[in-house]
RNA sequence: GCGCCUGUAGCUCAGUUGGAGAGAGCAACUGCCUUCUAAGCAGUGGGUCAGGGGUUCGAAUCCCUUCAGGCGCGCCA
C-alpha cells in the first residue's frame, strides 16, 4: 500500500519534470475522513521550487497517472496531499493477502543478512528476576521480528562463568554447606543470601555427604563453583524455557580463556600500540576511540578484568562475520557502552556494526510498595514467581506494550487484578472468536474453501472497509518496527486491529442466510486471523484456539 | 560534579523518527447476553504534553535552560 503510493508519487513528480526527488514520506492522516495515507512532500519541495506548497500539491495531484486506485485525492491544511484508495483497490489487495500471505505480510528487509542478538546474559549466580524477564521478552520479540523480516538471526546468551561473581557464588554455597553440617564457617560479607544457596548446599550434602566438611575452600573451590553455577545455569534455562524463550548459542566466558581468545585480543591491541603499563597494571588506551578514560585489562595481581574477556568476546563475534551485532543490555550498564565501542573500533571494526539497545529497569511493586530486588541480600521476586502469579502471556505483554527505554513500574497486585482485563486477552480473544466462527461454519456445512475467491464487493459497510484498510497497513507498520528495532509497535497495532474486530463482530453476523455474503465476511475474518496470528507469533505470545 | 534515561488524562503507558483539532487501557458512571464466545459491545466525563526560552511553513517530538525521578561514573561483574 505504502510502496505503491510512493511509486505513484515519484512518477508524477517525474512527469512534472522535477529533478531532485526527495525521499517521499508517507504517513497516516490524523483523521480517517481525510484519507488513508498522506504525504507532506509538497511542503518540503516548497523551498527548493520556490512555489507555495498548495500550488505544488495541485500540480502533483493533476499528474497522478493511476487514478483508478483512488477514490479521491485531496489537498488539505498547509499542503498535505491525502489519498483515499478506491474500494476496488482495497478488494484486490485483501485478495492478495488471502492468496499469498507470506508475500503480503513479509517485507524482505534483511535480505538474508546475518544478525546476532545477544540478550539476557544474566550472571549464573541466582535465578532470573523480572528485569531479566523484560530483556528476555523484548529480545525474543526483536529476534522474531528480524527473522520475519528476512534476516538470519542468531540468539545468543553470554555466560559469565569465569569471574569473581561465580567464585563468590561457590563460596556462598560452601559456607552454607559447612553451616548445614554444623561446622563453624563465616558467611562471606558480600555473599549471595538467597534461599537457593541453601538448596544447592543441601543437594551437595545429599550427593556427596560430609566429604568437604572442614575443607579449605581453595582446595575444593573448583567443585563448589562449577557445581553451583551449573545448577544455577540449568535453572535459568528452565526459567527461560517456561517463559518461551530459546537461544541458539550459549557462549561461555571460560571458553574464551581456554581457547586463547583473550590472549589473541590482547595481542591484537598490543600490535596496534594500544597497550601500556602503569601502576603495575596493564592498560588499554581506549580514550582515542571516544572513551573518557583508559581501562585496565590486566590487574596488578595478574588477573584479567571483566572488560578483557568482553573485548575477546566481541572480537570473536565480529570474526564470525555477522553483518550486524545487537546487544541488549540492562540500562544500568549504559556507562559501559563507550568503552566497548572503543574496543570494537580499536580492533579495526566499524563501530556501527555493534548496536547496543538498553532495556530500562523494572521497578517491582506490590500494592504500591516497592519490592527489594537485591540479589546479594537474597530478597527479590523471581521471574518464575511472577509468571506463576500472573501468567506468561500477561507478563510478556506488560513488557511489550512499552518502549524498552522507558522505566517500567510492575505492580504485582495490579498485574494480577487486571490480568483478566489485560490487553493481551483482548487480542487473543479476537483470534479465538474467529476460530469459533469457523467452527460454527463446520456445523452448518458452509463451504470455506478458496475464500480468496469470495465476492469482496459485498464487504461495503464502513466497519468492513475500515478493517480492510487496517489490514493493509500491516506491512507499513511492520517495516517501521523493523527499521526502528521496536517490536512494541506490533503490540499496539494488534490492539487496534482487535479494537475494530470486536465491535464488528458485535454488530454484524458473519454467518447469515446469504451464502455469498457469509463467504465474503468469512474471508475478512480469515484475513484478520492471519494478521493476528502473525503478530502474536512474532511477539512470542500464544494464540489459544479457544478461551 | 559529569554522563545516560525518563517526565503526556486520577493510574499505567502509546504517539508512525518534525506534520494536520493530543490517543489507548485501567479506574469512575449508564445501558446490552434465548441467535457465530459478555476476557465482548454501546455511551459519558477527564489534558498548561513538567516549567521557561529558541530553531521554522509546522514542535509532545530538535536545541538551550530550570525543576523532578531513576541509573551509571572501580585494578566489581
PDB file of N, CA, C and O in Angstrom, chain A residues 149-201:
ATOM      1  N   UNK A 149      11.555 -10.536   9.008  1.00  0.00           N
ATOM      2  CA  UNK A 149      11.883  -9.519   8.005  1.00  0.00           C
ATOM      3  C   UNK A 149      13.006  -9.967   7.088  1.00  0.00           C
ATOM      4  O   UNK A 149      13.572  -9.159   6.359  1.00  0.00           O
ATOM      5  N   UNK A 150      13.342 -11.250   7.168  1.00  0.00           N
ATOM      6  CA  UNK A 150      14.311 -11.767   6.217  1.00  0.00           C
ATOM      7  C   UNK A 150      15.758 -11.735   6.669  1.00  0.00           C
ATOM      8  O   UNK A 150      16.661 -11.955   5.875  1.00  0.00           O
ATOM      9  N   UNK A 151      15.983 -11.468   7.948  1.00  0.00           N
ATOM     10  CA  UNK A 151      17.341 -11.580   8.478  1.00  0.00           C
ATOM     11  C   UNK A 151      17.579 -13.009   8.925  1.00  0.00           C
ATOM     12  O   UNK A 151      16.646 -13.713   9.311  1.00  0.00           O
ATOM     13  N   UNK A 152      18.839 -13.404   8.877  1.00  0.00           N
ATOM     14  CA  UNK A 152      19.202 -14.670   9.506  1.00  0.00           C
ATOM     15  C   UNK A 152      19.651 -14.340  10.925  1.00  0.00           C
ATOM     16  O   UNK A 152      20.683 -13.715  11.122  1.00  0.00           O
ATOM     17  N   UNK A 153      18.846 -14.728  11.885  1.00  0.00           N
ATOM     18  CA  UNK A 153      19.066 -14.283  13.251  1.00  0.00           C
ATOM     19  C   UNK A 153      19.660 -15.397  14.107  1.00  0.00           C
ATOM     20  O   UNK A 153      19.234 -16.545  14.023  1.00  0.00           O
ATOM     21  N   UNK A 154      20.638 -15.034  14.907  1.00  0.00           N
ATOM     22  CA  UNK A 154      21.167 -15.982  15.879  1.00  0.00           C
ATOM     23  C   UNK A 154      21.019 -15.374  17.266  1.00  0.00           C
ATOM     24  O   UNK A 154      21.477 -14.274  17.538  1.00  0.00           O
ATOM     25  N   UNK A 155      20.369 -16.117  18.142  1.00  0.00           N
ATOM     26  CA  UNK A 155      20.141 -15.624  19.510  1.00  0.00           C
ATOM     27  C   UNK A 155      21.220 -16.187  20.420  1.00  0.00           C
ATOM     28  O   UNK A 155      21.390 -17.402  20.485  1.00  0.00           O
ATOM     29  N   UNK A 156      21.897 -15.335  21.096  1.00  0.00           N
ATOM     30  CA  UNK A 156      22.998 -15.808  21.936  1.00  0.00           C
ATOM     31  C   UNK A 156      22.884 -15.332  23.382  1.00  0.00           C
ATOM     32  O   UNK A 156      22.473 -14.214  23.649  1.00  0.00           O
ATOM     33  N   UNK A 157      23.306 -16.215  24.266  1.00  0.00           N
ATOM     34  CA  UNK A 157      23.361 -15.915  25.695  1.00  0.00           C
ATOM     35  C   UNK A 157      24.815 -16.021  26.113  1.00  0.00           C
ATOM     36  O   UNK A 157      25.467 -17.028  25.841  1.00  0.00           O
ATOM     37  N   UNK A 158      25.327 -14.979  26.736  1.00  0.00           N
ATOM     38  CA  UNK A 158      26.722 -14.977  27.165  1.00  0.00           C
ATOM     39  C   UNK A 158      26.775 -15.347  28.640  1.00  0.00           C
ATOM     40  O   UNK A 158      26.141 -14.687  29.477  1.00  0.00           O
ATOM     41  N   UNK A 159      27.503 -16.403  28.939  1.00  0.00           N
ATOM     42  CA  UNK A 159      27.541 -16.901  30.313  1.00  0.00           C
ATOM     43  C   UNK A 159      28.780 -16.390  31.035  1.00  0.00           C
ATOM     44  O   UNK A 159      29.901 -16.767  30.714  1.00  0.00           O
ATOM     45  N   UNK A 160      28.573 -15.555  32.006  1.00  0.00           N
ATOM     46  CA  UNK A 160      29.691 -15.038  32.805  1.00  0.00           C
ATOM     47  C   UNK A 160      30.048 -16.050  33.882  1.00  0.00           C
ATOM     48  O   UNK A 160      29.608 -15.954  35.009  1.00  0.00           O
ATOM     49  N   UNK A 161      30.879 -17.006  33.482  1.00  0.00           N
ATOM     50  CA  UNK A 161      31.185 -18.076  34.431  1.00  0.00           C
ATOM     51  C   UNK A 161      32.652 -18.086  34.829  1.00  0.00           C
ATOM     52  O   UNK A 161      33.161 -19.071  35.315  1.00  0.00           O
ATOM     53  N   UNK A 162      33.346 -16.980  34.602  1.00  0.00           N
ATOM     54  CA  UNK A 162      34.781 -17.007  34.860  1.00  0.00           C
ATOM     55  C   UNK A 162      35.238 -16.097  35.993  1.00  0.00           C
ATOM     56  O   UNK A 162      36.307 -16.287  36.549  1.00  0.00           O
ATOM     57  N   UNK A 163      34.452 -15.148  36.357  1.00  0.00           N
ATOM     58  CA  UNK A 163      34.994 -14.113  37.237  1.00  0.00           C
ATOM     59  C   UNK A 163      34.753 -14.312  38.714  1.00  0.00           C
ATOM     60  O   UNK A 163      34.540 -15.420  39.219  1.00  0.00           O
ATOM     61  N   UNK A 164      34.790 -13.173  39.358  1.00  0.00           N
ATOM     62  CA  UNK A 164      34.672 -13.117  40.794  1.00  0.00           C
ATOM     63  C   UNK A 164      33.275 -13.523  41.263  1.00  0.00           C
ATOM     64  O   UNK A 164      33.120 -14.078  42.348  1.00  0.00           O
ATOM     65  N   UNK A 165      32.275 -13.216  40.438  1.00  0.00           N
ATOM     66  CA  UNK A 165      30.908 -13.448  40.886  1.00  0.00           C
ATOM     67  C   UNK A 165      30.587 -14.935  41.059  1.00  0.00           C
ATOM     68  O   UNK A 165      29.977 -15.324  42.046  1.00  0.00           O
ATOM     69  N   UNK A 166      31.024 -15.750  40.091  1.00  0.00           N
ATOM     70  CA  UNK A 166      30.743 -17.181  40.257  1.00  0.00           C
ATOM     71  C   UNK A 166      31.569 -17.767  41.389  1.00  0.00           C
ATOM     72  O   UNK A 166      31.159 -18.703  42.065  1.00  0.00           O
ATOM     73  N   UNK A 167      32.737 -17.159  41.600  1.00  0.00           N
ATOM     74  CA  UNK A 167      33.563 -17.609  42.716  1.00  0.00           C
ATOM     75  C   UNK A 167      32.844 -17.321  44.041  1.00  0.00           C
ATOM     76  O   UNK A 167      32.813 -18.156  44.951  1.00  0.00           O
ATOM     77  N   UNK A 168      32.265 -16.147  44.090  1.00  0.00           N
ATOM     78  CA  UNK A 168      31.524 -15.769  45.284  1.00  0.00           C
ATOM     79  C   UNK A 168      30.311 -16.675  45.479  1.00  0.00           C
ATOM     80  O   UNK A 168      29.957 -17.019  46.606  1.00  0.00           O
ATOM     81  N   UNK A 169      29.722 -17.060  44.383  1.00  0.00           N
ATOM     82  CA  UNK A 169      28.598 -18.000  44.461  1.00  0.00           C
ATOM     83  C   UNK A 169      29.074 -19.311  45.083  1.00  0.00           C
ATOM     84  O   UNK A 169      28.445 -19.828  46.008  1.00  0.00           O
ATOM     85  N   UNK A 170      30.211 -19.815  44.576  1.00  0.00           N
ATOM     86  CA  UNK A 170      30.758 -21.058  45.107  1.00  0.00           C
ATOM     87  C   UNK A 170      31.059 -20.949  46.589  1.00  0.00           C
ATOM     88  O   UNK A 170      30.745 -21.843  47.380  1.00  0.00           O
ATOM     89  N   UNK A 171      31.636 -19.826  46.967  1.00  0.00           N
ATOM     90  CA  UNK A 171      31.985 -19.618  48.360  1.00  0.00           C
ATOM     91  C   UNK A 171      30.735 -19.518  49.239  1.00  0.00           C
ATOM     92  O   UNK A 171      30.715 -20.046  50.360  1.00  0.00           O
ATOM     93  N   UNK A 172      29.713 -18.879  48.717  1.00  0.00           N
ATOM     94  CA  UNK A 172      28.464 -18.763  49.478  1.00  0.00           C
ATOM     95  C   UNK A 172      27.879 -20.147  49.736  1.00  0.00           C
ATOM     96  O   UNK A 172      27.431 -20.450  50.847  1.00  0.00           O
ATOM     97  N   UNK A 173      27.897 -20.972  48.698  1.00  0.00           N
ATOM     98  CA  UNK A 173      27.371 -22.328  48.848  1.00  0.00           C
ATOM     99  C   UNK A 173      28.247 -23.122  49.817  1.00  0.00           C
ATOM    100  O   UNK A 173      27.739 -23.852  50.682  1.00  0.00           O
ATOM    101  N   UNK A 174      29.542 -22.951  49.686  1.00  0.00           N
ATOM    102  CA  UNK A 174      30.482 -23.634  50.579  1.00  0.00           C
ATOM    103  C   UNK A 174      30.188 -23.291  52.047  1.00  0.00           C
ATOM    104  O   UNK A 174      30.125 -24.165  52.913  1.00  0.00           O
ATOM    105  N   UNK A 175      29.995 -22.002  52.300  1.00  0.00           N
ATOM    106  CA  UNK A 175      29.725 -21.545  53.665  1.00  0.00           C
ATOM    107  C   UNK A 175      28.436 -22.161  54.201  1.00  0.00           C
ATOM    108  O   UNK A 175      28.384 -22.659  55.331  1.00  0.00           O
ATOM    109  N   UNK A 176      27.395 -22.171  53.362  1.00  0.00           N
ATOM    110  CA  UNK A 176      26.119 -22.758  53.785  1.00  0.00           C
ATOM    111  C   UNK A 176      26.266 -24.268  54.026  1.00  0.00           C
ATOM    112  O   UNK A 176      25.676 -24.821  54.955  1.00  0.00           O
ATOM    113  N   UNK A 177      27.046 -24.862  53.174  1.00  0.00           N
ATOM    114  CA  UNK A 177      27.311 -26.304  53.307  1.00  0.00           C
ATOM    115  C   UNK A 177      27.892 -26.600  54.693  1.00  0.00           C
ATOM    116  O   UNK A 177      27.417 -27.486  55.404  1.00  0.00           O
ATOM    117  N   UNK A 178      28.910 -25.826  55.057  1.00  0.00           N
ATOM    118  CA  UNK A 178      29.546 -26.023  56.356  1.00  0.00           C
ATOM    119  C   UNK A 178      28.537 -25.807  57.483  1.00  0.00           C
ATOM    120  O   UNK A 178      28.444 -26.592  58.412  1.00  0.00           O
ATOM    121  N   UNK A 179      27.779 -24.727  57.340  1.00  0.00           N
ATOM    122  CA  UNK A 179      26.833 -24.385  58.396  1.00  0.00           C
ATOM    123  C   UNK A 179      25.746 -25.455  58.543  1.00  0.00           C
ATOM    124  O   UNK A 179      25.360 -25.803  59.655  1.00  0.00           O
ATOM    125  N   UNK A 180      25.287 -25.975  57.410  1.00  0.00           N
ATOM    126  CA  UNK A 180      24.244 -27.003  57.457  1.00  0.00           C
ATOM    127  C   UNK A 180      24.739 -28.255  58.159  1.00  0.00           C
ATOM    128  O   UNK A 180      23.977 -28.983  58.782  1.00  0.00           O
ATOM    129  N   UNK A 181      26.052 -28.479  58.039  1.00  0.00           N
ATOM    130  CA  UNK A 181      26.621 -29.668  58.683  1.00  0.00           C
ATOM    131  C   UNK A 181      27.102 -29.360  60.093  1.00  0.00           C
ATOM    132  O   UNK A 181      27.783 -30.173  60.724  1.00  0.00           O
ATOM    133  N   UNK A 182      26.785 -28.163  60.537  1.00  0.00           N
ATOM    134  CA  UNK A 182      27.108 -27.810  61.917  1.00  0.00           C
ATOM    135  C   UNK A 182      28.516 -27.300  62.137  1.00  0.00           C
ATOM    136  O   UNK A 182      28.930 -27.080  63.273  1.00  0.00           O
ATOM    137  N   UNK A 183      29.253 -27.094  61.045  1.00  0.00           N
ATOM    138  CA  UNK A 183      30.605 -26.577  61.197  1.00  0.00           C
ATOM    139  C   UNK A 183      30.580 -25.053  61.215  1.00  0.00           C
ATOM    140  O   UNK A 183      29.757 -24.436  60.558  1.00  0.00           O
ATOM    141  N   UNK A 184      31.467 -24.485  62.002  1.00  0.00           N
ATOM    142  CA  UNK A 184      31.562 -23.027  62.048  1.00  0.00           C
ATOM    143  C   UNK A 184      32.202 -22.545  60.751  1.00  0.00           C
ATOM    144  O   UNK A 184      33.255 -23.037  60.354  1.00  0.00           O
ATOM    145  N   UNK A 185      31.554 -21.622  60.084  1.00  0.00           N
ATOM    146  CA  UNK A 185      32.211 -21.026  58.929  1.00  0.00           C
ATOM    147  C   UNK A 185      31.573 -19.658  58.673  1.00  0.00           C
ATOM    148  O   UNK A 185      30.346 -19.562  58.610  1.00  0.00           O
ATOM    149  N   UNK A 186      32.400 -18.638  58.556  1.00  0.00           N
ATOM    150  CA  UNK A 186      31.837 -17.289  58.376  1.00  0.00           C
ATOM    151  C   UNK A 186      31.234 -17.134  56.980  1.00  0.00           C
ATOM    152  O   UNK A 186      31.854 -17.527  55.986  1.00  0.00           O
ATOM    153  N   UNK A 187      30.043 -16.601  56.933  1.00  0.00           N
ATOM    154  CA  UNK A 187      29.434 -16.365  55.625  1.00  0.00           C
ATOM    155  C   UNK A 187      30.074 -15.131  54.994  1.00  0.00           C
ATOM    156  O   UNK A 187      30.253 -14.120  55.666  1.00  0.00           O
ATOM    157  N   UNK A 188      30.467 -15.224  53.728  1.00  0.00           N
ATOM    158  CA  UNK A 188      31.151 -14.077  53.098  1.00  0.00           C
ATOM    159  C   UNK A 188      30.297 -12.803  53.157  1.00  0.00           C
ATOM    160  O   UNK A 188      29.088 -12.858  52.912  1.00  0.00           O
ATOM    161  N   UNK A 189      30.973 -11.732  53.454  1.00  0.00           N
ATOM    162  CA  UNK A 189      30.323 -10.425  53.605  1.00  0.00           C
ATOM    163  C   UNK A 189      29.381 -10.105  52.440  1.00  0.00           C
ATOM    164  O   UNK A 189      28.228  -9.776  52.622  1.00  0.00           O
ATOM    165  N   UNK A 190      29.919 -10.256  51.226  1.00  0.00           N
ATOM    166  CA  UNK A 190      29.169  -9.873  50.036  1.00  0.00           C
ATOM    167  C   UNK A 190      28.443 -11.075  49.423  1.00  0.00           C
ATOM    168  O   UNK A 190      27.953 -10.991  48.302  1.00  0.00           O
ATOM    169  N   UNK A 191      28.413 -12.184  50.125  1.00  0.00           N
ATOM    170  CA  UNK A 191      27.897 -13.426  49.565  1.00  0.00           C
ATOM    171  C   UNK A 191      26.428 -13.354  49.171  1.00  0.00           C
ATOM    172  O   UNK A 191      25.708 -12.441  49.549  1.00  0.00           O
ATOM    173  N   UNK A 192      26.012 -14.325  48.392  1.00  0.00           N
ATOM    174  CA  UNK A 192      24.610 -14.409  47.972  1.00  0.00           C
ATOM    175  C   UNK A 192      23.810 -15.085  49.073  1.00  0.00           C
ATOM    176  O   UNK A 192      24.157 -16.155  49.549  1.00  0.00           O
ATOM    177  N   UNK A 193      22.715 -14.465  49.441  1.00  0.00           N
ATOM    178  CA  UNK A 193      21.994 -14.941  50.616  1.00  0.00           C
ATOM    179  C   UNK A 193      20.642 -15.570  50.289  1.00  0.00           C
ATOM    180  O   UNK A 193      19.882 -15.913  51.186  1.00  0.00           O
ATOM    181  N   UNK A 194      20.334 -15.687  49.041  1.00  0.00           N
ATOM    182  CA  UNK A 194      19.019 -16.225  48.689  1.00  0.00           C
ATOM    183  C   UNK A 194      18.849 -17.672  49.142  1.00  0.00           C
ATOM    184  O   UNK A 194      19.818 -18.388  49.389  1.00  0.00           O
ATOM    185  N   UNK A 195      17.609 -18.094  49.256  1.00  0.00           N
ATOM    186  CA  UNK A 195      17.306 -19.443  49.703  1.00  0.00           C
ATOM    187  C   UNK A 195      17.893 -20.518  48.793  1.00  0.00           C
ATOM    188  O   UNK A 195      18.166 -21.641  49.226  1.00  0.00           O
ATOM    189  N   UNK A 196      18.109 -20.153  47.529  1.00  0.00           N
ATOM    190  CA  UNK A 196      18.616 -21.139  46.577  1.00  0.00           C
ATOM    191  C   UNK A 196      20.022 -21.591  46.929  1.00  0.00           C
ATOM    192  O   UNK A 196      20.439 -22.687  46.560  1.00  0.00           O
ATOM    193  N   UNK A 197      20.765 -20.748  47.659  1.00  0.00           N
ATOM    194  CA  UNK A 197      22.123 -21.120  48.070  1.00  0.00           C
ATOM    195  C   UNK A 197      22.055 -22.337  48.998  1.00  0.00           C
ATOM    196  O   UNK A 197      22.797 -23.311  48.853  1.00  0.00           O
ATOM    197  N   UNK A 198      21.112 -22.267  49.898  1.00  0.00           N
ATOM    198  CA  UNK A 198      20.939 -23.362  50.841  1.00  0.00           C
ATOM    199  C   UNK A 198      20.473 -24.625  50.122  1.00  0.00           C
ATOM    200  O   UNK A 198      20.916 -25.733  50.427  1.00  0.00           O
ATOM    201  N   UNK A 199      19.590 -24.418  49.130  1.00  0.00           N
ATOM    202  CA  UNK A 199      19.129 -25.580  48.366  1.00  0.00           C
ATOM    203  C   UNK A 199      20.280 -26.298  47.680  1.00  0.00           C
ATOM    204  O   UNK A 199      20.364 -27.523  47.690  1.00  0.00           O
ATOM    205  N   UNK A 200      21.161 -25.489  47.076  1.00  0.00           N
ATOM    206  CA  UNK A 200      22.290 -26.102  46.392  1.00  0.00           C
ATOM    207  C   UNK A 200      23.178 -26.830  47.398  1.00  0.00           C
ATOM    208  O   UNK A 200      23.607 -27.967  47.170  1.00  0.00           O
ATOM    209  N   UNK A 201      23.408 -26.193  48.539  1.00  0.00           N
ATOM    210  CA  UNK A 201      24.232 -26.810  49.581  1.00  0.00           C
ATOM    211  C   UNK A 201      23.616 -28.143  50.001  1.00  0.00           C
ATOM    212  O   UNK A 201      24.326 -29.146  50.187  1.00  0.00           O
TER     213      UNK A 201
END
